[in-house]
XYZ file of C-alpha atoms in Angstrom:
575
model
C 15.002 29.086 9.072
C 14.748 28.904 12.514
C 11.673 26.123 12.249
C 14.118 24.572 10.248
C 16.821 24.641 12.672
C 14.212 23.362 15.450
C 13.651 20.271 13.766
C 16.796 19.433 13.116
C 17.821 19.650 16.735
C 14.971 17.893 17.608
C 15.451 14.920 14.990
C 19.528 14.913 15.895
C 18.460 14.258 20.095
C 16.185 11.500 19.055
C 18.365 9.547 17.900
C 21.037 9.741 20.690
C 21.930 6.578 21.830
C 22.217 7.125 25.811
C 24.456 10.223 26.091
C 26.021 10.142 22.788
C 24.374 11.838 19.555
C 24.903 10.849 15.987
C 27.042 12.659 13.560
C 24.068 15.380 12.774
C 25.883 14.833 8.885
C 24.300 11.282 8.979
C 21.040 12.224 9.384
C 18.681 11.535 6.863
C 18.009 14.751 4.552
C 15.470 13.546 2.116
C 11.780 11.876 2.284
C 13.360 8.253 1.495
C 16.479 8.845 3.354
C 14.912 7.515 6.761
C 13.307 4.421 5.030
C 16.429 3.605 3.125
C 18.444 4.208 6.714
C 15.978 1.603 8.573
C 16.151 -0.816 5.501
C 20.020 -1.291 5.818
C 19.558 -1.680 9.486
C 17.244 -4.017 9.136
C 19.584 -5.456 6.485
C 22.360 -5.672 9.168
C 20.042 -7.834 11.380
C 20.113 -10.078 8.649
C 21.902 -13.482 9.132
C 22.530 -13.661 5.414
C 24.121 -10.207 4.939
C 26.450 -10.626 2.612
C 24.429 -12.864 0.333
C 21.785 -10.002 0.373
C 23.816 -7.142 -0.669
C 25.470 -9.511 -3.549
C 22.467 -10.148 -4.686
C 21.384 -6.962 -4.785
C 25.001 -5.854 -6.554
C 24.273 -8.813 -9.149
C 21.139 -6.735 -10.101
C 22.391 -3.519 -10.610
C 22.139 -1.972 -14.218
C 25.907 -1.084 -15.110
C 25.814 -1.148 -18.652
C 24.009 2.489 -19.937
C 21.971 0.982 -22.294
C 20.094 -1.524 -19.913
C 19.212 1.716 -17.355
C 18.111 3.856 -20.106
C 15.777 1.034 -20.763
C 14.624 0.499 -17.360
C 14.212 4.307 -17.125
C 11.848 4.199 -20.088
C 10.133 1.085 -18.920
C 9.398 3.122 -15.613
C 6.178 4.864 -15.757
C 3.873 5.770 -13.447
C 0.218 4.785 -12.051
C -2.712 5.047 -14.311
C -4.375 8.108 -14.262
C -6.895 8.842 -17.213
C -10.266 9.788 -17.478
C -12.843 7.255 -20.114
C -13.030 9.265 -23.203
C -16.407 8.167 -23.419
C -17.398 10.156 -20.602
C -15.341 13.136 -21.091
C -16.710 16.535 -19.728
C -19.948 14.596 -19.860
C -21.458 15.401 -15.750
C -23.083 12.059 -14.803
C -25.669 12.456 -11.481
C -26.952 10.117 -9.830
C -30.777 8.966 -9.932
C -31.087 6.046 -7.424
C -35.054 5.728 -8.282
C -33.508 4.810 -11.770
C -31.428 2.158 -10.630
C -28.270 5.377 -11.873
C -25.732 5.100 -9.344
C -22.084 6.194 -8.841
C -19.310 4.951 -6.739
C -15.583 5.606 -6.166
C -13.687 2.392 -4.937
C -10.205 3.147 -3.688
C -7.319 0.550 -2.944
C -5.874 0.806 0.649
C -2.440 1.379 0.536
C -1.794 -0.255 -3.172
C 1.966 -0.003 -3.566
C 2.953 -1.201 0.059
C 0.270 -4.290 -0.738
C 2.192 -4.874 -3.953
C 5.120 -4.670 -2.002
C 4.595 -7.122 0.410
C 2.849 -9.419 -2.135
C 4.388 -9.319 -5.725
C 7.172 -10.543 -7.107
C 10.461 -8.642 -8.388
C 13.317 -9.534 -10.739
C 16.961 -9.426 -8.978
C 19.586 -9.963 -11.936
C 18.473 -9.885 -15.499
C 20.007 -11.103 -18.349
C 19.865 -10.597 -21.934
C 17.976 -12.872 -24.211
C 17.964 -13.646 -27.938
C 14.866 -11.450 -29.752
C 13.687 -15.357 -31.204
C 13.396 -16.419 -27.281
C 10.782 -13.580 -26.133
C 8.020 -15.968 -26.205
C 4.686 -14.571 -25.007
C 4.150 -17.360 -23.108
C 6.552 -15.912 -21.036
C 5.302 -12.715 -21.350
C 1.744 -14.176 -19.374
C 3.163 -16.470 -17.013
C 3.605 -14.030 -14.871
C 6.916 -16.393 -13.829
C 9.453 -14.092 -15.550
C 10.570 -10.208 -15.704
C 10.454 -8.904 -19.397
C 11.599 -5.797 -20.431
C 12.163 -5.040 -23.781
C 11.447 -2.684 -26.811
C 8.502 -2.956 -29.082
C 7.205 -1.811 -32.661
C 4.021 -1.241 -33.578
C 2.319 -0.735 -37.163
C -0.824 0.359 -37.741
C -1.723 0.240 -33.394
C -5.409 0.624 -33.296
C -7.668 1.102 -29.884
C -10.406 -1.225 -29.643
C -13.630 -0.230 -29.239
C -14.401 -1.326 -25.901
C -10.898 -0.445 -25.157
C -9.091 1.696 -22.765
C -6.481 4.349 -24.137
C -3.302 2.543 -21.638
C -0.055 3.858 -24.310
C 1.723 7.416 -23.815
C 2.261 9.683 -26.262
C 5.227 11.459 -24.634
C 7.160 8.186 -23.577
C 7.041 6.056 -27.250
C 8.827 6.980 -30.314
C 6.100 8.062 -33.296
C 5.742 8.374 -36.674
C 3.178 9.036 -39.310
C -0.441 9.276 -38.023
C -1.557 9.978 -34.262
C -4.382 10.159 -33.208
C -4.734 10.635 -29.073
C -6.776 11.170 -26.043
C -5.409 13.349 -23.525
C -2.182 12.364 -24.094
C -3.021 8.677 -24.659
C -2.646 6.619 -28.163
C -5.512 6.037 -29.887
C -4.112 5.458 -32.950
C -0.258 5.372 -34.328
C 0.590 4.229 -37.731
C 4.199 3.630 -36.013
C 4.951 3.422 -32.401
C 8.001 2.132 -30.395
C 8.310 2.161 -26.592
C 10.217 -0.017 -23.644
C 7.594 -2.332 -21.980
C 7.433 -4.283 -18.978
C 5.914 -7.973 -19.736
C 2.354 -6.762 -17.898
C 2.029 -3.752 -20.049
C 1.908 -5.918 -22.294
C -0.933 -8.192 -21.428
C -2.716 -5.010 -20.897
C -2.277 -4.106 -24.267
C -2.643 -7.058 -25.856
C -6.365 -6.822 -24.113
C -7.122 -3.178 -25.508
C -5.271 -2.554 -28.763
C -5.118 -4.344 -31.947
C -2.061 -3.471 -34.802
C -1.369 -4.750 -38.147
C 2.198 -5.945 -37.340
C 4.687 -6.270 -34.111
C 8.099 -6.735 -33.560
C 9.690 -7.407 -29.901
C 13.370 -7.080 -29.711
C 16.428 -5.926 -26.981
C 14.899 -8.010 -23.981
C 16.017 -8.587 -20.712
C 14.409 -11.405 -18.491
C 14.842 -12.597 -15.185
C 13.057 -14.532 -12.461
C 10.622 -13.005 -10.155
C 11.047 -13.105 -6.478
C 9.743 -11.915 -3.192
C 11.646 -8.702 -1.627
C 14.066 -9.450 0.846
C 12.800 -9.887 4.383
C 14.101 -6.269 5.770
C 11.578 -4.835 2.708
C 8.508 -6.804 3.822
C 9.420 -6.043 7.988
C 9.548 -1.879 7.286
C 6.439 -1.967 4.963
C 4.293 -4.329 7.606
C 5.791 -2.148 10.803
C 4.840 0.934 9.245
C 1.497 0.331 7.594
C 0.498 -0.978 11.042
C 1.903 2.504 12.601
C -0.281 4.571 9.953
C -3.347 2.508 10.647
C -3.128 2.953 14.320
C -3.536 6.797 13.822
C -6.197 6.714 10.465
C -9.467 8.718 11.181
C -7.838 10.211 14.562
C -8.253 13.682 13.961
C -6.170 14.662 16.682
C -3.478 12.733 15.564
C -3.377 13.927 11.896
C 0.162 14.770 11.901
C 1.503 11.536 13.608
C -0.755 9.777 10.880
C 0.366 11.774 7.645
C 4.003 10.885 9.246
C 3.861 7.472 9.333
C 2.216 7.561 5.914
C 4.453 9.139 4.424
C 7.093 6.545 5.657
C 5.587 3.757 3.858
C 5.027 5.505 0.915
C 8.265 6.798 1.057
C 9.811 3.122 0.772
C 8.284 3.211 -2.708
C 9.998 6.811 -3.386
C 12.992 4.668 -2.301
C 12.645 2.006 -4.923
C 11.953 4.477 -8.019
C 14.484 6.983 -7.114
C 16.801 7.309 -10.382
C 20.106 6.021 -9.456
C 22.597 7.724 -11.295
C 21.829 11.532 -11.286
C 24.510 14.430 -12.460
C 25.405 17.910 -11.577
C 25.911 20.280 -14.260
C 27.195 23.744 -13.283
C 26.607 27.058 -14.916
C 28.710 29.725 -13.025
C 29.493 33.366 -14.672
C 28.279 32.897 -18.147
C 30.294 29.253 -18.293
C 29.625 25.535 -18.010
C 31.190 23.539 -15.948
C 33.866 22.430 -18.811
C 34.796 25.916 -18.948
C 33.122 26.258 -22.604
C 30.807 29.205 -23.373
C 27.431 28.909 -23.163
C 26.912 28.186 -27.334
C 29.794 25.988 -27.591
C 28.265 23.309 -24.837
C 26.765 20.616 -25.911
C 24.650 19.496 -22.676
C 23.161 16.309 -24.916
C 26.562 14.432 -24.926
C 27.873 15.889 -21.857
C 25.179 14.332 -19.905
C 24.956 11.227 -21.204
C 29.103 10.658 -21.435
C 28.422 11.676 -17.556
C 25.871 8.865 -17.177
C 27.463 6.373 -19.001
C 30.466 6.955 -16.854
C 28.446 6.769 -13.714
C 26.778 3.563 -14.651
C 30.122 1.895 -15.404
C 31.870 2.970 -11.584
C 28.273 3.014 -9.715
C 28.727 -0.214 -7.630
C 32.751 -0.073 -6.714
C 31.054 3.721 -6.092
C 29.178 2.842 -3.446
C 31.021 0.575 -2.007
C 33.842 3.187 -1.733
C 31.762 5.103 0.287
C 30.885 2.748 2.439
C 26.978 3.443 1.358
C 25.485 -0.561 0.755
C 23.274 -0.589 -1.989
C 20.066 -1.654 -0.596
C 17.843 -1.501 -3.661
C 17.135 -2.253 -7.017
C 15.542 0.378 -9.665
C 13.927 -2.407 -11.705
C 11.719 -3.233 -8.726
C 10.435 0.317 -8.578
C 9.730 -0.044 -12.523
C 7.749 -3.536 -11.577
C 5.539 -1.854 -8.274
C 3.625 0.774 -11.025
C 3.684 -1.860 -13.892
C 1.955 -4.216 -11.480
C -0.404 -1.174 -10.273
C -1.423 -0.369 -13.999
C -1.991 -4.066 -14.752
C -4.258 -4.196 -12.199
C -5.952 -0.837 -12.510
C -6.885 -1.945 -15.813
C -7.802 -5.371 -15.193
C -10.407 -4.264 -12.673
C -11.564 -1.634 -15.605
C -12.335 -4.692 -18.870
C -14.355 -6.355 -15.961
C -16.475 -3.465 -15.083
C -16.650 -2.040 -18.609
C -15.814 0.579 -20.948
C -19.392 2.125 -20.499
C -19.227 1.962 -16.810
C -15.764 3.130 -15.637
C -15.368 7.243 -15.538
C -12.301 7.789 -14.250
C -8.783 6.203 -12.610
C -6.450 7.920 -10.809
C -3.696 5.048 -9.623
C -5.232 3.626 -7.034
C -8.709 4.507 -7.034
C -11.545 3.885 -10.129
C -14.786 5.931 -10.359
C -17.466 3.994 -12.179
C -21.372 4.584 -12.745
C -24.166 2.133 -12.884
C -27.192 1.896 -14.246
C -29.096 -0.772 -13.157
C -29.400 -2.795 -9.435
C -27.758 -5.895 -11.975
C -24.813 -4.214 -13.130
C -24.153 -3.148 -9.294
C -24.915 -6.589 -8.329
C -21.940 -7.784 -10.655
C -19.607 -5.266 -9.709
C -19.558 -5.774 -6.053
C -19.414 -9.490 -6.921
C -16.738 -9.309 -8.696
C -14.535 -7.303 -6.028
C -16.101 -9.291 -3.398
C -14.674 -12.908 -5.561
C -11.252 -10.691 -5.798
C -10.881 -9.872 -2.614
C -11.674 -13.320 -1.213
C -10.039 -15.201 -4.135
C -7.187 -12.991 -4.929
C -6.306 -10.840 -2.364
C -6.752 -12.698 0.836
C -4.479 -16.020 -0.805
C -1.393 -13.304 -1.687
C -1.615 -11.894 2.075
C -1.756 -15.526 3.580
C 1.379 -16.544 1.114
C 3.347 -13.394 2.024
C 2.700 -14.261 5.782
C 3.876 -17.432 5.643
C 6.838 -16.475 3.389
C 7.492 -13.889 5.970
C 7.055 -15.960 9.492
C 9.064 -19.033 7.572
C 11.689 -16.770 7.089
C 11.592 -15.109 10.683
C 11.591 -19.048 12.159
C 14.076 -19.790 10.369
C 17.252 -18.152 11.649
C 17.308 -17.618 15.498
C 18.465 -13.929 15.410
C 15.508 -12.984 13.093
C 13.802 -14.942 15.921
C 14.760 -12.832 18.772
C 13.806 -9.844 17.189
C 10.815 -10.012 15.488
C 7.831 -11.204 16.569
C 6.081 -13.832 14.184
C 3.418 -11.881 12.027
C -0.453 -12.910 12.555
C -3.431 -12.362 9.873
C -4.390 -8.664 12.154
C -0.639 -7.285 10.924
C -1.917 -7.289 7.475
C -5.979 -5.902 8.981
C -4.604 -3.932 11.855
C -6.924 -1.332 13.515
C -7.219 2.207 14.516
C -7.915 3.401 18.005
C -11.806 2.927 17.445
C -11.488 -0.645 16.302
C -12.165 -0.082 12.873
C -10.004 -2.645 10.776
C -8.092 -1.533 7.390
C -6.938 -5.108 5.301
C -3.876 -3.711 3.219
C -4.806 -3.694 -0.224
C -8.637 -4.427 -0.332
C -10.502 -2.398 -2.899
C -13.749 -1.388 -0.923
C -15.962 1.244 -1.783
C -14.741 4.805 -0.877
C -18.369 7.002 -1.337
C -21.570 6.834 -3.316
C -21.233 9.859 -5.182
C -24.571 11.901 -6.258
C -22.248 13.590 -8.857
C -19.086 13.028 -11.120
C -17.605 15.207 -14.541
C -13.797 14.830 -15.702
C -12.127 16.996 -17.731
C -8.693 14.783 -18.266
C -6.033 13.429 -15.883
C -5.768 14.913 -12.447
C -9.185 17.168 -13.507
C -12.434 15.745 -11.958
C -14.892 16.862 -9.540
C -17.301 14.914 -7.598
C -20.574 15.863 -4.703
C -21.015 12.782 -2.031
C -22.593 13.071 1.008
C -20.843 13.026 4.006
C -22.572 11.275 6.936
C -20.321 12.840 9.831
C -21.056 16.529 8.584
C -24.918 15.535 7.021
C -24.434 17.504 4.574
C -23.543 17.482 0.604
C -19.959 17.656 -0.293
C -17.923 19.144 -4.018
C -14.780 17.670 -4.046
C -12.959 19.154 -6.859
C -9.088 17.876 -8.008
C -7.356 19.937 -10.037
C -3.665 20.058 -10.740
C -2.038 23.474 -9.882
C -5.270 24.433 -7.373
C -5.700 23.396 -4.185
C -9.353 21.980 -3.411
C -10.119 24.289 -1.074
C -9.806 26.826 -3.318
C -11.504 25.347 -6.948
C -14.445 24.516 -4.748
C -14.532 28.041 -2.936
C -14.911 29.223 -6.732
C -17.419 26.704 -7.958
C -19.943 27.525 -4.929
C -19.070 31.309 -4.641
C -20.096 31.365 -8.765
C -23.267 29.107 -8.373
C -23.771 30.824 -5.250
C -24.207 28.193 -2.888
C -21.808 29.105 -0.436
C -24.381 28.360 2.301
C -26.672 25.053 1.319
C -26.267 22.110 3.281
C -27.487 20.102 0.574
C -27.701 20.349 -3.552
C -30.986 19.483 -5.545
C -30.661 17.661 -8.684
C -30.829 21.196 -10.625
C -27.913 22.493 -7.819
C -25.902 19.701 -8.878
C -26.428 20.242 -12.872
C -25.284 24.009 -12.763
C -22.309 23.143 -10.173
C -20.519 20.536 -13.217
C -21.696 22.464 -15.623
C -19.430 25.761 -13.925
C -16.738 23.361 -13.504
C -15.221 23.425 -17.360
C -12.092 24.121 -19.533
C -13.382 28.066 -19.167
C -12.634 28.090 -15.342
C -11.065 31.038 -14.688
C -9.830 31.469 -10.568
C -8.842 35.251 -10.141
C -5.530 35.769 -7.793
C -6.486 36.601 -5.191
C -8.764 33.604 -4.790
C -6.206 31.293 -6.386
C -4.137 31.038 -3.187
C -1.262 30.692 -5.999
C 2.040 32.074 -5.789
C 4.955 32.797 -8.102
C 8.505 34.420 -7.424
C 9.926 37.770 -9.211
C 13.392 38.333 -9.148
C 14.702 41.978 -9.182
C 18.438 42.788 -9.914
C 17.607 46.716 -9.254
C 17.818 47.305 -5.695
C 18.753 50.843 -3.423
C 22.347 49.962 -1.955
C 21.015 49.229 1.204
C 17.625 48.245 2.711
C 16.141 47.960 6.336
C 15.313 44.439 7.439
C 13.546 42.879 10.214
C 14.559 39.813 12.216
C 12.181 37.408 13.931
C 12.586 39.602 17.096
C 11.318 42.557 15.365
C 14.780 43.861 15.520
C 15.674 46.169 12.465
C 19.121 46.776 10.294
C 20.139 48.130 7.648
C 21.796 45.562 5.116
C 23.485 45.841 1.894
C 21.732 43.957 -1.325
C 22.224 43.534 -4.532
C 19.035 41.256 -5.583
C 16.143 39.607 -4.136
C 12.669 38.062 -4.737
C 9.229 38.718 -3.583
C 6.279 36.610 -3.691
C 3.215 37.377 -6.631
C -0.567 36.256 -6.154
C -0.963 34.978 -9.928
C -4.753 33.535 -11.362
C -5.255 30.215 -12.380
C -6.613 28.961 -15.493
C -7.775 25.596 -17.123
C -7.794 25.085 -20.960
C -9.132 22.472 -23.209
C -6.506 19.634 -23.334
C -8.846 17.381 -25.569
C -10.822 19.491 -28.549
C -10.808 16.837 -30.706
C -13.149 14.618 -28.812
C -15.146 17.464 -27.198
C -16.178 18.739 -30.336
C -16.194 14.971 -32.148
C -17.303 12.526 -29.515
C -14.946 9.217 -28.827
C -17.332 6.724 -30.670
C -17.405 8.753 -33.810
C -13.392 8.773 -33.557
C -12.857 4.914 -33.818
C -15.731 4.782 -37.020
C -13.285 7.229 -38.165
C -10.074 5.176 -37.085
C -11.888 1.938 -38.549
C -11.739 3.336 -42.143
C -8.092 4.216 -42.323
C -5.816 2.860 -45.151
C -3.319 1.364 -42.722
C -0.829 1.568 -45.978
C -0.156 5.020 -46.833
């Protein structure tokens, strides 16, 4: 509490302007509350106010049916290990022409930020005028619902549709929570989702209807200024390990602008207070379905004479948060056809892990990213820095402000002149090892020049690193070796399985018990070691709990993927 307090002082006296301090109620009190703060600021610098914020009001979803479908069109990054290679350890064997590599895009939603293309308004169209030439021109924002019938993965395909965000009937078959095969599926689409599955999925019939479409444009100048400012702050500090903290702060600025953008606009508060809702009705007799979505319904309807109301601009749009991971999927898995289903391991957003195995197929992989970056990347920085310095030259007070951007604001450098190009794609480590066992579940050994020595770098969800790899060596019992033979590296993914088993008290993970049964009164020590007695009535205490992992894909562990589709191929699509 009292670090909590600290801060807050701290943060209220920085932003004093002379003598006088802020209103300590207008500070910012969540992760995108300081972007969204220096945003409208930025905003209020802008020449063309007005016209900003209408256009910005002219976008807003008000009608509940168009944000429910945004809100279902909104999905996040892909993150999915290749079936084909799942809980299969790959290591490396150089002498073999075997090699693995992790390539990992520098700061991929701020790049898409700066360099994409977002829809403002959208309007409804007619389901006869969602052409899919629109779909592909890339031109247009689509989002709209599909059917599928008889939705097959191709073989040389990459499982890209959820199972928990589509409607399904009949048949499913999945991989780790991704559709393999659906005799029905319906689910709200962005038009890149679906080039992406137009390039991995086949189906016996399709229907696309309820679409709304509107024209792509650049974010508004304030956007592009906060994202270039602060990815230039970040860089400034990356590698510095004395200035970790400064760096993870300004990091987590730009990343919070994207926070900013996906943040769900109309949210509710239900209460629950003495054994009744907030309608006063008992708990049986509420119906919390239709209570929260007459709430939402009525929010939508009143949200922009809302904000205005309380004087709080709107300053963003939630289709453009929906676009930002659509575009970082499309991507994703347009860098994953070209290097192939046999090659890729694993994505996870903005990084892929792939394996080679020959000096040719390395050859065309790091041509290919080489072309991209040079062909692809390098034009959409050059046209967002001329969109951006045009629009800077172009109104005197935007002039006097702001500097006019050069190429080294999208490659700036850290204090040992290192330079980081927003959004390249360059490769992260050679790894001597890789094994996944599903999404957020993958371990990896590279060798790490700085250190010379060998090493694990497990990820798994509800673990901390630290900790899965303090149980993988302390098991194989190579606590202490700078480096891992080929046989070291065998037994270490082979310990690392759907059977790991992290006791509590080397879990380093917590959970809270609540007691209701307490004495009358208790002693209690302050922070000065000062003790009282104080009355209770309840309280909570802190449990060391194991961890666990469990199989989340049976069916292809004890199958194999390619005997799956042979198995797919022979369905009777017609029941």
């Amino acid at each position: 509490m009292l670090t909590l307090a600290q801060y807050i002082i701290l943060k209220w006296k920085s932003r004093a302007k002379g003598n006088k301090l802020p209103n300590i109620w207008s500070l910012p009190r969540t992760a995108t509350g300081e972007p969204r703060e220096s945003i409208k600021q930025e905003i209020d610098n802008e020449h063309a106010r007005k016209q900003l914020y209408a256009r910005i009001k002219s976008g807003i979803m008000t009608d509940y049916d168009d944000y429910l479908a945004i809100k279902e069109a909104l999905k996040g990054g892909y993150t999915h290990c290749n079936p084909h290679y799942y809980a299969k350890p790959i290591i490396a064997e150089p002498d073999k022409g075997i090699r693995i590599f992790s390539r990992d895009k520098t700061s991929f939603y701020p790049y898409l930020m700066l360099t994409k293309t977002y829809p403002y308004s959208m309007k409804h169209i007619d389901d006869s005028a969602i052409y899919d030439k629109d779909l592909e021109s890339g031109d247009y924002a689509t989002i709209f619902t599909v059917e599928f019938k008889g939705l097959k993965l191709n073989h040389d395909g990459f499982p890209y549709l959820s199972e928990s965000k589509g409607s399904i009937k009949g048949r499913l078959i999945t991989d780790n929570g991704k559709v393999v095969y659906a005799d029905y599926l319906a689910d709200v689409i962005t038009d890149l989702d679906w080039v992406t599955i137009k390039n991995n999925y086949t189906w016996k019939d399709c229907r696309k209807y309820n679409a709304m479409q509107g024209r792509k444009q650049r974010l508004p100048l304030p956007y592009l200024l906060c994202v270039t400012d602060w990815y230039i702050a970040k860089t400034i500090y990356k590698g510095d390990e004395e200035k970790v903290v400064i760096y993870q702060n300004a990091k987590g600025k730009v990343n919070a602008i994207f926070g900013m953008s996906c943040t769900d606009p109309c949210k509710i508060t239900i209460y629950y207070l003495n054994g009744k809702w907030i309608d006063d009705s008992e708990e049986e007799e509420f119906d919390i379905k239709k209570y929260t979505e007459e709430k939402l319904i009525e929010m939508c309807e009143k949200y922009t004479s809302y904000s205005v109301k309380k004087g709080c601009q709107l300053c963003n749009l939630y289709q453009w948060g929906c676009y930002i991971t659509a575009y970082a999927r499309s991507i994703i898995m347009e860098h994953n056809i070209f290097i192939g289903i046999m090659n890729v391991l694993y994505n996870d957003t903005d990084s892929t892990y792939y394996v080679v195995y020959s000096v040719e197929e390395m050859e065309r992989i790091n041509k290919y990213f080489d072309n991209y970056h040079k062909n692809i990347i390098q034009k959409e920085l050059k046209e967002a820095l001329e969109y951006i310095n045009l629009k800077i030259a172009s109104n005197e007070k935007w002039n006097k402000k702001h500097e006019l951007l050069t190429e080294e604001s999208f490659s700036p450098k850290n204090n040992k002149g290192e330079s980081f190009t927003i959004g390249l794609m360059d490769i992260e480590h050679e790894l001597k090892a890789f094994k996944s066992l599903g999404a957020k579940r993958y371990s990896y050994i590279y060798y790490d020049k700085k250190k010379d020595r060998d090493i694990l770098q497990p990820t798994v969800a509800g673990i901390s690193k630290n900790n899965m790899r303090k149980y993988i060596l302390a098991k194989c019992k190579m606590q202490d070796k700078q480096f891992y033979s080929y046989d070291d590296m065998w037994e270490i993914m082979s310990v690392f399985n759907n059977n790991t088993y992290v006791g509590m008290f080397e879990s380093g993970k917590q959970c809270i018990s609540y007691h209701e049964e307490f004495p009358d009164k208790i002693l209690v020590k302050d922070h000065n070691g000062l003790e009282r007695e104080v009355e209770i009535t309840t309280g909570a205490c802190f449990l060391k709990i194991p961890f666990s992992m469990k199989e989340n894909n049976v069916t292809i562990a004890e199958r194999g993927f390619a005997d799956m589709l042979d198995v797919i191929d022979q369905f009777a699509i017609e029941k």
